[in-house]
mmCIF file of C-alpha atoms and ligand atoms in Angstrom:
data_model
loop_
_atom_site.group_PDB
_atom_site.id
_atom_site.type_symbol
_atom_site.label_atom_id
_atom_site.label_comp_id
_atom_site.label_asym_id
_atom_site.label_seq_id
_atom_site.Cartn_x
_atom_site.Cartn_y
_atom_site.Cartn_z
ATOM 1 C CA MET A 1 -26.970 -0.394 -14.597
ATOM 2 C CA ARG A 2 -24.498 1.778 -16.513
ATOM 3 C CA ILE A 3 -25.475 4.835 -14.442
ATOM 4 C CA GLN A 4 -25.078 2.826 -11.247
ATOM 5 C CA ILE A 5 -21.624 1.664 -12.281
ATOM 6 C CA GLU A 6 -20.574 5.233 -13.039
ATOM 7 C CA LYS A 7 -21.912 6.380 -9.669
ATOM 8 C CA LEU A 8 -19.986 3.635 -7.901
ATOM 9 C CA LYS A 9 -16.807 4.413 -9.833
ATOM 10 C CA SER A 10 -16.978 8.019 -8.756
ATOM 11 C CA ARG A 11 -17.470 6.908 -5.120
ATOM 12 C CA LEU A 12 -14.506 4.575 -5.450
ATOM 13 C CA LYS A 13 -12.377 7.339 -6.885
ATOM 14 C CA LYS A 14 -13.017 9.604 -3.911
ATOM 15 C CA ALA A 15 -12.715 6.934 -1.212
ATOM 16 C CA ARG A 16 -9.582 6.474 0.848
ATOM 17 C CA SER A 17 -10.541 3.126 2.325
ATOM 18 C CA LEU A 18 -12.101 0.168 0.604
ATOM 19 C CA VAL A 19 -13.195 -3.194 1.956
ATOM 20 C CA VAL A 20 -14.175 -6.084 -0.283
ATOM 21 C CA LEU A 21 -16.140 -8.942 1.288
ATOM 22 C CA THR A 22 -16.337 -12.062 -0.854
ATOM 23 C CA GLY A 23 -18.120 -15.401 -0.844
ATOM 24 C CA ALA A 24 -18.314 -18.534 -2.946
ATOM 25 C CA GLY A 25 -19.921 -16.672 -5.886
ATOM 26 C CA VAL A 26 -16.593 -14.998 -6.645
ATOM 27 C CA SER A 27 -15.068 -18.388 -7.396
ATOM 28 C CA SER A 28 -18.029 -19.908 -9.212
ATOM 29 C CA GLU A 29 -16.903 -18.601 -12.621
ATOM 30 C CA SER A 30 -13.586 -20.358 -11.992
ATOM 31 C CA GLY A 31 -15.521 -23.599 -11.553
ATOM 32 C CA VAL A 32 -15.701 -23.938 -7.753
ATOM 33 C CA PRO A 33 -19.169 -25.137 -6.754
ATOM 34 C CA THR A 34 -21.034 -22.777 -4.398
ATOM 35 C CA PHE A 35 -22.551 -24.104 -1.168
ATOM 36 C CA ARG A 36 -26.129 -23.113 -1.719
ATOM 37 C CA GLY A 37 -28.154 -23.158 -4.903
ATOM 38 C CA ALA A 38 -28.383 -25.626 -7.772
ATOM 39 C CA ASP A 39 -24.831 -27.012 -7.603
ATOM 40 C CA GLY A 40 -24.755 -27.246 -3.810
ATOM 41 C CA LEU A 41 -25.013 -31.032 -3.521
ATOM 42 C CA TRP A 42 -22.286 -33.658 -3.466
ATOM 43 C CA ARG A 43 -23.171 -37.352 -3.874
ATOM 44 C CA ASN A 44 -26.566 -36.465 -2.413
ATOM 45 C CA HIS A 45 -24.924 -35.071 0.724
ATOM 46 C CA ASP A 46 -25.670 -31.577 1.867
ATOM 47 C CA PRO A 47 -22.338 -29.719 2.233
ATOM 48 C CA MET A 48 -23.848 -27.956 5.228
ATOM 49 C CA ALA A 49 -24.109 -31.314 6.998
ATOM 50 C CA LEU A 50 -20.524 -32.284 6.112
ATOM 51 C CA ALA A 51 -18.891 -29.055 7.269
ATOM 52 C CA THR A 52 -19.325 -29.771 10.949
ATOM 53 C CA PRO A 53 -17.086 -31.152 13.699
ATOM 54 C CA GLU A 54 -19.776 -33.768 14.429
ATOM 55 C CA ALA A 55 -19.700 -35.074 10.849
ATOM 56 C CA PHE A 56 -15.909 -35.370 11.044
ATOM 57 C CA GLU A 57 -16.067 -37.200 14.337
ATOM 58 C CA GLU A 58 -18.701 -39.576 13.033
ATOM 59 C CA ASP A 59 -17.262 -40.264 9.591
ATOM 60 C CA PRO A 60 -13.864 -38.642 8.949
ATOM 61 C CA VAL A 61 -13.394 -40.673 5.758
ATOM 62 C CA LEU A 62 -16.584 -39.267 4.203
ATOM 63 C CA VAL A 63 -15.690 -35.700 5.189
ATOM 64 C CA TRP A 64 -12.136 -36.152 3.866
ATOM 65 C CA GLU A 65 -13.496 -37.573 0.578
ATOM 66 C CA TRP A 66 -15.584 -34.440 0.163
ATOM 67 C CA TYR A 67 -12.599 -32.168 0.899
ATOM 68 C CA ASP A 68 -10.358 -34.233 -1.358
ATOM 69 C CA TRP A 69 -12.930 -33.796 -4.154
ATOM 70 C CA ARG A 70 -13.002 -30.035 -3.584
ATOM 71 C CA ARG A 71 -9.196 -29.818 -3.363
ATOM 72 C CA SER A 72 -8.855 -31.745 -6.628
ATOM 73 C CA ILE A 73 -11.266 -29.346 -8.403
ATOM 74 C CA ILE A 74 -9.569 -26.263 -6.998
ATOM 75 C CA SER A 75 -6.051 -27.495 -7.785
ATOM 76 C CA LYS A 76 -6.898 -27.544 -11.504
ATOM 77 C CA ILE A 77 -8.487 -24.145 -11.861
ATOM 78 C CA GLN A 78 -7.411 -20.552 -12.091
ATOM 79 C CA PRO A 79 -8.598 -17.285 -10.593
ATOM 80 C CA ASN A 80 -11.100 -15.443 -12.793
ATOM 81 C CA PRO A 81 -11.371 -11.730 -13.740
ATOM 82 C CA ALA A 82 -13.157 -10.965 -10.443
ATOM 83 C CA HIS A 83 -10.196 -12.220 -8.385
ATOM 84 C CA TYR A 84 -7.768 -10.248 -10.561
ATOM 85 C CA ALA A 85 -9.872 -7.073 -10.392
ATOM 86 C CA ILE A 86 -9.910 -7.306 -6.575
ATOM 87 C CA ALA A 87 -6.124 -7.782 -6.498
ATOM 88 C CA GLU A 88 -5.797 -4.709 -8.723
ATOM 89 C CA LEU A 89 -8.095 -2.625 -6.501
ATOM 90 C CA GLU A 90 -5.825 -3.433 -3.547
ATOM 91 C CA LYS A 91 -2.949 -1.611 -5.245
ATOM 92 C CA ARG A 92 -5.002 1.575 -5.580
ATOM 93 C CA TYR A 93 -5.908 2.141 -1.921
ATOM 94 C CA ALA A 94 -3.749 3.046 1.037
ATOM 95 C CA GLU A 95 -6.385 1.441 3.214
ATOM 96 C CA PHE A 96 -7.635 -1.778 1.698
ATOM 97 C CA THR A 97 -8.896 -5.005 3.218
ATOM 98 C CA LEU A 98 -10.152 -8.102 1.489
ATOM 99 C CA ILE A 99 -12.285 -10.272 3.727
ATOM 100 C CA THR A 100 -13.076 -13.616 2.170
ATOM 101 C CA GLN A 101 -15.223 -16.490 3.333
ATOM 102 C CA ASN A 102 -13.630 -18.644 0.661
ATOM 103 C CA VAL A 103 -11.187 -21.349 1.613
ATOM 104 C CA ASP A 104 -9.972 -22.033 -1.931
ATOM 105 C CA GLY A 105 -6.941 -19.711 -1.891
ATOM 106 C CA LEU A 106 -7.793 -18.243 -5.330
ATOM 107 C CA HIS A 107 -7.549 -14.626 -4.116
ATOM 108 C CA LEU A 108 -3.948 -15.226 -3.050
ATOM 109 C CA LEU A 109 -3.201 -16.917 -6.354
ATOM 110 C CA ALA A 110 -4.535 -13.822 -8.155
ATOM 111 C CA GLY A 111 -2.100 -11.620 -6.208
ATOM 112 C CA SER A 112 -4.188 -10.327 -3.296
ATOM 113 C CA GLN A 113 -1.893 -9.724 -0.352
ATOM 114 C CA LYS A 114 -4.144 -8.157 2.236
ATOM 115 C CA ALA A 115 -6.635 -10.995 2.509
ATOM 116 C CA ILE A 116 -8.290 -12.079 5.711
ATOM 117 C CA GLU A 117 -9.299 -15.707 5.182
ATOM 118 C CA LEU A 118 -12.137 -15.651 7.663
ATOM 119 C CA HIS A 119 -13.011 -19.331 7.280
ATOM 120 C CA GLY A 120 -9.455 -20.626 6.929
ATOM 121 C CA SER A 121 -7.884 -22.432 3.996
ATOM 122 C CA ILE A 122 -8.471 -25.800 2.391
ATOM 123 C CA TRP A 123 -4.703 -26.007 1.797
ATOM 124 C CA THR A 124 -3.819 -25.900 5.485
ATOM 125 C CA LEU A 125 -4.295 -28.942 7.710
ATOM 126 C CA LYS A 126 -4.367 -29.009 11.476
ATOM 127 C CA CYS A 127 -3.977 -31.824 13.933
ATOM 128 C CA VAL A 128 -7.004 -32.585 16.081
ATOM 129 C CA GLU A 129 -4.647 -33.778 18.859
ATOM 130 C CA CYS A 130 -1.701 -31.375 19.106
ATOM 131 C CA GLY A 131 -3.200 -28.445 17.147
ATOM 132 C CA ASN A 132 -0.169 -28.051 14.846
ATOM 133 C CA SER A 133 -1.022 -26.738 11.413
ATOM 134 C CA SER A 134 0.883 -26.826 8.149
ATOM 135 C CA GLU A 135 0.394 -26.367 4.432
ATOM 136 C CA ASN A 136 -0.483 -29.469 2.411
ATOM 137 C CA ARG A 137 -1.189 -29.384 -1.339
ATOM 138 C CA GLU A 138 -1.288 -33.135 -1.996
ATOM 139 C CA VAL A 139 -3.980 -34.082 -4.506
ATOM 140 C CA PRO A 140 -5.342 -36.664 -4.053
ATOM 141 C CA ILE A 141 -4.581 -36.757 -0.383
ATOM 142 C CA LYS A 142 -3.951 -40.052 1.396
ATOM 143 C CA ILE A 143 -7.094 -40.612 3.464
ATOM 144 C CA LEU A 144 -6.875 -40.414 6.457
ATOM 145 C CA PRO A 145 -3.926 -38.020 6.767
ATOM 146 C CA ARG A 146 -2.030 -38.118 10.057
ATOM 147 C CA CYS A 147 0.192 -35.688 11.952
ATOM 148 C CA SER A 148 3.724 -36.646 13.022
ATOM 149 C CA CYS A 149 2.308 -36.962 16.562
ATOM 150 C CA GLY A 150 -0.082 -39.634 15.289
ATOM 151 C CA GLY A 151 -3.211 -37.470 15.575
ATOM 152 C CA LEU A 152 -5.759 -37.146 12.784
ATOM 153 C CA LEU A 153 -5.334 -34.161 10.489
ATOM 154 C CA ARG A 154 -8.353 -32.118 9.411
ATOM 155 C CA PRO A 155 -8.747 -29.212 7.009
ATOM 156 C CA SER A 156 -7.968 -25.957 8.782
ATOM 157 C CA VAL A 157 -11.327 -24.436 7.945
ATOM 158 C CA VAL A 158 -14.079 -23.120 10.162
ATOM 159 C CA TRP A 159 -16.962 -25.546 10.419
ATOM 160 C CA PHE A 160 -20.510 -24.858 11.545
ATOM 161 C CA GLY A 161 -20.645 -24.545 15.290
ATOM 162 C CA GLU A 162 -16.968 -23.499 15.520
ATOM 163 C CA ALA A 163 -15.629 -20.095 16.423
ATOM 164 C CA LEU A 164 -13.831 -17.998 13.837
ATOM 165 C CA PRO A 165 -10.148 -17.229 14.422
ATOM 166 C CA GLU A 166 -10.325 -14.363 16.890
ATOM 167 C CA GLY A 167 -7.609 -12.178 15.377
ATOM 168 C CA ALA A 168 -9.044 -12.472 11.876
ATOM 169 C CA LEU A 169 -12.535 -11.645 13.055
ATOM 170 C CA TYR A 170 -11.323 -8.639 15.037
ATOM 171 C CA ARG A 171 -9.435 -7.265 12.041
ATOM 172 C CA ALA A 172 -12.448 -7.858 9.800
ATOM 173 C CA PHE A 173 -14.772 -5.901 12.102
ATOM 174 C CA GLU A 174 -12.186 -3.158 12.502
ATOM 175 C CA ALA A 175 -11.782 -2.769 8.731
ATOM 176 C CA SER A 176 -15.549 -2.885 8.179
ATOM 177 C CA SER A 177 -16.116 -0.176 10.767
ATOM 178 C CA ASN A 178 -13.589 2.090 9.046
ATOM 179 C CA ALA A 179 -14.533 1.470 5.428
ATOM 180 C CA GLU A 180 -15.746 4.297 3.251
ATOM 181 C CA VAL A 181 -16.881 1.889 0.571
ATOM 182 C CA MET A 182 -17.559 -1.835 0.892
ATOM 183 C CA LEU A 183 -18.171 -4.210 -2.003
ATOM 184 C CA VAL A 184 -20.057 -7.366 -1.037
ATOM 185 C CA VAL A 185 -19.381 -9.843 -3.810
ATOM 186 C CA GLY A 186 -20.846 -13.304 -4.398
ATOM 187 C CA THR A 187 -22.130 -14.136 -0.960
ATOM 188 C CA SER A 188 -25.608 -15.268 0.031
ATOM 189 C CA GLY A 189 -25.191 -13.317 3.272
ATOM 190 C CA VAL A 190 -26.696 -16.042 5.423
ATOM 191 C CA VAL A 191 -23.627 -17.199 7.361
ATOM 192 C CA GLN A 192 -22.718 -15.211 10.438
ATOM 193 C CA PRO A 193 -20.711 -13.400 11.533
ATOM 194 C CA ALA A 194 -19.409 -12.778 7.999
ATOM 195 C CA ALA A 195 -22.745 -11.397 6.789
ATOM 196 C CA SER A 196 -22.977 -8.954 9.668
ATOM 197 C CA LEU A 197 -19.747 -7.277 8.494
ATOM 198 C CA ALA A 198 -21.727 -5.674 5.674
ATOM 199 C CA LEU A 199 -24.247 -4.323 8.150
ATOM 200 C CA ARG A 200 -21.469 -3.134 10.449
ATOM 201 C CA ALA A 201 -19.933 -1.177 7.570
ATOM 202 C CA LYS A 202 -23.317 0.237 6.618
ATOM 203 C CA GLY A 203 -24.051 1.203 10.233
ATOM 204 C CA ALA A 204 -20.692 2.960 10.462
ATOM 205 C CA GLY A 205 -21.499 5.084 7.404
ATOM 206 C CA ALA A 206 -19.890 3.188 4.529
ATOM 207 C CA PHE A 207 -21.410 3.081 1.064
ATOM 208 C CA VAL A 208 -22.133 -0.635 0.724
ATOM 209 C CA VAL A 209 -22.701 -2.273 -2.643
ATOM 210 C CA GLU A 210 -23.786 -5.813 -3.421
ATOM 211 C CA ILE A 211 -22.588 -7.562 -6.563
ATOM 212 C CA ASN A 212 -24.531 -10.758 -7.143
ATOM 213 C CA PRO A 213 -26.825 -12.124 -9.876
ATOM 214 C CA GLU A 214 -29.397 -13.073 -7.212
ATOM 215 C CA GLU A 215 -31.031 -11.030 -4.480
ATOM 216 C CA THR A 216 -29.869 -12.002 -1.003
ATOM 217 C CA GLN A 217 -30.903 -11.443 2.585
ATOM 218 C CA LEU A 218 -28.612 -8.420 2.607
ATOM 219 C CA SER A 219 -30.002 -6.790 -0.557
ATOM 220 C CA GLY A 220 -32.665 -4.681 1.125
ATOM 221 C CA SER A 221 -30.258 -3.241 3.699
ATOM 222 C CA LEU A 222 -27.488 -1.998 1.410
ATOM 223 C CA ASP A 223 -26.967 1.154 -0.657
ATOM 224 C CA MET A 224 -26.701 -0.302 -4.145
ATOM 225 C CA ARG A 225 -27.157 -3.618 -5.934
ATOM 226 C CA LEU A 226 -25.389 -4.511 -9.145
ATOM 227 C CA SER A 227 -27.132 -7.563 -10.501
ATOM 228 C CA GLY A 228 -24.719 -9.722 -12.462
ATOM 229 C CA LYS A 229 -21.696 -11.949 -12.398
ATOM 230 C CA ALA A 230 -18.646 -10.887 -10.420
ATOM 231 C CA GLY A 231 -16.278 -11.857 -13.231
ATOM 232 C CA GLU A 232 -18.080 -9.512 -15.600
ATOM 233 C CA LEU A 233 -18.873 -6.609 -13.247
ATOM 234 C CA MET A 234 -15.729 -6.320 -11.112
ATOM 235 C CA PRO A 235 -13.367 -5.471 -14.012
ATOM 236 C CA THR A 236 -15.708 -2.637 -15.068
ATOM 237 C CA LEU A 237 -14.985 -0.894 -11.747
ATOM 238 C CA LEU A 238 -11.290 -0.499 -12.508
HETATM 239 P P1 OAD B 301 -23.190 -19.407 -0.891
HETATM 240 O O1 OAD B 301 -23.047 -20.659 -1.691
HETATM 241 O O2 OAD B 301 -24.120 -19.406 0.250
HETATM 242 O O3 OAD B 301 -23.651 -18.218 -1.834
HETATM 243 C C1 OAD B 301 -23.061 -17.977 -3.058
HETATM 244 C C2 OAD B 301 -23.618 -16.677 -3.598
HETATM 245 O O4 OAD B 301 -22.914 -16.364 -4.777
HETATM 246 C C3 OAD B 301 -25.114 -16.713 -3.956
HETATM 247 O O5 OAD B 301 -25.754 -15.577 -3.411
HETATM 248 C C4 OAD B 301 -25.112 -16.659 -5.488
HETATM 249 O O6 OAD B 301 -26.236 -15.936 -6.003
HETATM 250 C C5 OAD B 301 -23.837 -15.885 -5.745
HETATM 251 N N1 OAD B 301 -23.232 -16.112 -7.061
HETATM 252 C C6 OAD B 301 -23.256 -17.231 -7.812
HETATM 253 N N2 OAD B 301 -22.547 -17.045 -8.942
HETATM 254 C C7 OAD B 301 -22.055 -15.780 -8.896
HETATM 255 C C8 OAD B 301 -21.233 -14.991 -9.758
HETATM 256 N N3 OAD B 301 -20.775 -15.470 -10.908
HETATM 257 N N4 OAD B 301 -20.930 -13.728 -9.367
HETATM 258 C C9 OAD B 301 -21.377 -13.233 -8.193
HETATM 259 N N5 OAD B 301 -22.148 -13.926 -7.344
HETATM 260 C C10 OAD B 301 -22.494 -15.187 -7.677
HETATM 261 O O7 OAD B 301 -21.710 -18.981 -0.465
HETATM 262 P P2 OAD B 301 -21.206 -18.050 0.726
HETATM 263 O O8 OAD B 301 -22.088 -16.886 0.912
HETATM 264 O O9 OAD B 301 -19.773 -17.816 0.501
HETATM 265 O O10 OAD B 301 -18.646 -21.684 5.190
HETATM 266 O O11 OAD B 301 -21.371 -19.021 1.945
HETATM 267 C C11 OAD B 301 -20.889 -18.641 3.186
HETATM 268 C C12 OAD B 301 -20.293 -19.794 3.908
HETATM 269 O O12 OAD B 301 -21.240 -20.882 3.968
HETATM 270 C C13 OAD B 301 -19.086 -20.420 3.249
HETATM 271 O O13 OAD B 301 -17.898 -19.751 3.557
HETATM 272 C C14 OAD B 301 -19.071 -21.791 3.827
HETATM 273 C C15 OAD B 301 -20.545 -22.114 3.744
HETATM 274 O O14 OAD B 301 -20.964 -23.011 4.656
HETATM 275 C C16 OAD B 301 -17.850 -22.616 5.694
HETATM 276 O O15 OAD B 301 -17.427 -23.561 5.061
HETATM 277 C C17 OAD B 301 -17.528 -22.355 7.120
#
């Protein structure tokens, strides 16, 4: 592992452009539950079944209760050393892009400025009627929240079956295609199109490294795997 870290550090030193792609694992040491794995259940509901437009249409109160629970957890916690290490890496590269699937806002709290929030933010709400969106940090939130136009407000996050924000996705693919090094941190690599960004970078010649305590669907296709926790490994790359 030590040799691998040294090899990666020397790659990072030489690189001009760096892309970091993150998933829920980056926030797990802060105390945010991941989606898959042992802590992936909420009141016996599968988060995957709640994060859909159909679930919201059918039972907006239930979906809002789940988001309110997540917002209340996230509001009380802090970024961890992985978030801070990523914010520090940003300062060292002329070309740097952070692409996160996380909606918790912890990267921004840690000081990251060039973050593409591919799946939106749990702190932004949008109206299902007029489409207006605005920041809302109320915890607990009054269920069901309403827009000034009277329409129902929903979290401004991307649910299963929904398209990703076009501009964000375009910038993410662009950055991935131009990366010299990409770090893929704390993602199971099963949700598309986010997972395919790693393969895009690899296909375009980047040195792509996975940082995750578990093997993932991406593991076999990348250049290096550092097996361990993001909060422990990321600071060693600085
Ligand atoms: P997952 O919950 O699918 O995967 C979390 C990954 O983090 C797993 O591979 C874990 O092994 C790894 N992990 C856990 N603890 C870690 C640690 N301390 N350090 C590093 N890695 C760790 O989360 P995502 O891949 O982010 O989408 O899931 C992708 C998307 O699926 C999410 O953005 C969300 C979900 O449905 C939406 O809500 C649209």
